């Protein structure tokens, strides 16, 4: 019995010593506010206690859980996938936007405007089965490298946020992604990168059609946009799919403002978090003037609404989950 | 140590004796097939083992988990809610369909066709916040009685199916509703009636709009249909929201055919189940000729596809969860 008791004590104190849930967060007010909140809603004796069934946490993806510069990674996938397609069949290069994509010329692609982007996305995100699309994304992720960091894209997840997701789940939160990114795209890596399974990935989607081809029931991705999970679309989609108002909500751009505003306006304790990209040295510094992940309203109104503005440069001791 | 061992043995055999997971199912081949399947996918040593993450089970609601005769219960809600509205404001009765609804005349309402039904649904399912709508449904459920059985509607759930849901969850399945019924309607009772929380209720929805009214972020139900979760819409919506192909799927009408066909066409073990309404004495007997819950293709093709056709009269020793 003594030996058992000895191991038990050692085991316990080791696990307690390891128990810092947010090791990549600097010792800061930000970190303390998060931990204080989580403790306050998980303490059954506290007036602020939230039952596990209602512990819903939602996070934007691009710029919140992983990088989004110089352009959304999903657009880089589309351009690189189209380059391969165009190499195999040059007749596909049938417009200025597609020409820009085939050349990997993002500046020229940007000049073709929203219509041009939609054209490149449609060319690469439709006309194939869901399974074929996801194989293509998986193959791309396995070899593609980010132009600035040289890292694999799914290594460019933010380690402090991965820890936050895990911490919340350890405290019986359900963690969801609610992103402008595509559902079929994100589901390829969300489980491994974030521990978030397909059924907890909410996002933008194209229409899908169902047909029985040679006796095989098949889901095919169509070019038409079905739903854009951005701005007002975020609270709408959360209500539609989750049916509960989240208790913890994180984003980084004004595309997340409505989701943050709606969630934190709910009764009882709520936590709103905005990742502010302040670290020009380790990542990219941007906010109100950025063409991607523009953050103005959130910076201006967030503090008075009680939202935590995370200062990446100061609050995070480490940025990426992966190494080069 | 002996005493401990004694209690352990007694505890174990007691729990095994109590462990009939489907007490309202007759001792039948149907019951055996369900249990054999569940055991085969949860046995880690079996070649048919399915990891808990992939144990997705989906069920239609109307006619599968609760009754649907003489008309969908949600339509009865709409008619009775409209009767109350019309009493308070007679000017709302502005068409033949609405006149029929105000009079509670289902035959006349049916004569106004699909457009008439949509009109009554729109009048009662839009122009109010999600919260106000759900309060209205909850109030209705608390006092409404079914015209034939005299039971509360949420007591008219099928006890054998409630047991099946619980059995699947006990075996680490996630159980979802995938129904032509409305998401905001079903979420009012799904947790209590089935143990299925809002985030696992998939269904038809109207559009919702987001606005900030007097500083309060608000979701309002609009009249336009957003998505009809029936027929091809079911596999499409399952892919969109769950992102996995279900392993266990149950329905009762040809509106569930595509969902059953797609799910059971997946690789590995799959179980398709159709509730066949054969019990004229304890419920209503109907299939291919019914105006509601029409079942032809499923009856004809189901057996050769390996789906279990549940014979309510023979396979269920009890029908409803509630009593009068």
Short mmCIF file of C-alpha atoms in Angstrom, two decimals, chain B residues 18-28 31 34-35 38 57 59 64-66 157-173 175 192-196 248 273 275 282 310 315-322:
data_model
loop_
_atom_site.label_atom_id
_atom_site.label_comp_id
_atom_site.label_asym_id
_atom_site.label_seq_id
_atom_site.Cartn_x
_atom_site.Cartn_y
_atom_site.Cartn_z
CA UNK B 18 -31.27 -5.33 -16.51
CA UNK B 19 -29.45 -4.80 -19.71
CA UNK B 20 -32.12 -5.60 -22.31
CA UNK B 21 -31.54 -2.50 -24.41
CA UNK B 22 -34.80 -2.78 -26.39
CA UNK B 23 -37.53 -3.89 -23.98
CA UNK B 24 -40.39 -2.56 -26.15
CA UNK B 25 -39.26 -4.60 -29.14
CA UNK B 26 -40.79 -8.07 -29.44
CA UNK B 27 -38.39 -10.98 -29.40
CA UNK B 28 -38.06 -11.10 -33.14
CA UNK B 31 -34.69 -6.94 -32.76
CA UNK B 34 -30.36 -4.55 -34.69
CA UNK B 35 -28.52 -5.94 -31.68
CA UNK B 38 -24.57 -2.90 -32.98
CA UNK B 57 -26.80 7.45 -36.54
CA UNK B 59 -33.27 9.26 -38.01
CA UNK B 64 -40.17 7.37 -37.60
CA UNK B 65 -39.71 8.72 -34.08
CA UNK B 66 -43.22 10.04 -33.47
CA UNK B 157 -43.07 9.36 -29.59
CA UNK B 158 -42.48 5.71 -30.40
CA UNK B 159 -41.09 4.02 -27.31
CA UNK B 160 -39.17 1.33 -29.27
CA UNK B 161 -37.38 4.06 -31.21
CA UNK B 162 -36.64 6.08 -28.08
CA UNK B 163 -35.05 2.91 -26.71
CA UNK B 164 -33.10 2.40 -29.92
CA UNK B 165 -31.75 5.96 -29.73
CA UNK B 166 -30.67 5.44 -26.13
CA UNK B 167 -29.13 2.05 -26.93
CA UNK B 168 -27.10 3.56 -29.77
CA UNK B 169 -25.88 6.41 -27.58
CA UNK B 170 -24.95 3.93 -24.85
CA UNK B 171 -22.81 2.26 -27.50
CA UNK B 172 -21.09 5.57 -28.31
CA UNK B 173 -23.12 6.46 -31.36
CA UNK B 175 -27.75 10.19 -32.69
CA UNK B 192 -36.59 15.84 -23.55
CA UNK B 193 -38.42 13.48 -25.89
CA UNK B 194 -35.41 11.78 -27.47
CA UNK B 195 -32.31 12.89 -25.57
CA UNK B 196 -31.21 14.68 -28.74
CA UNK B 248 -27.04 3.66 -38.93
CA UNK B 273 -34.12 0.63 -41.11
CA UNK B 275 -40.54 1.75 -39.91
CA UNK B 282 -52.76 0.53 -32.02
CA UNK B 310 -39.81 -2.98 -39.18
CA UNK B 315 -42.06 -6.06 -33.93
CA UNK B 316 -43.20 -3.55 -31.32
CA UNK B 317 -44.75 -4.69 -28.08
CA UNK B 318 -45.54 -1.07 -27.23
CA UNK B 319 -46.11 1.91 -29.51
CA UNK B 320 -46.11 5.24 -27.68
CA UNK B 321 -43.77 6.49 -24.98
CA UNK B 322 -46.60 8.28 -23.23
#
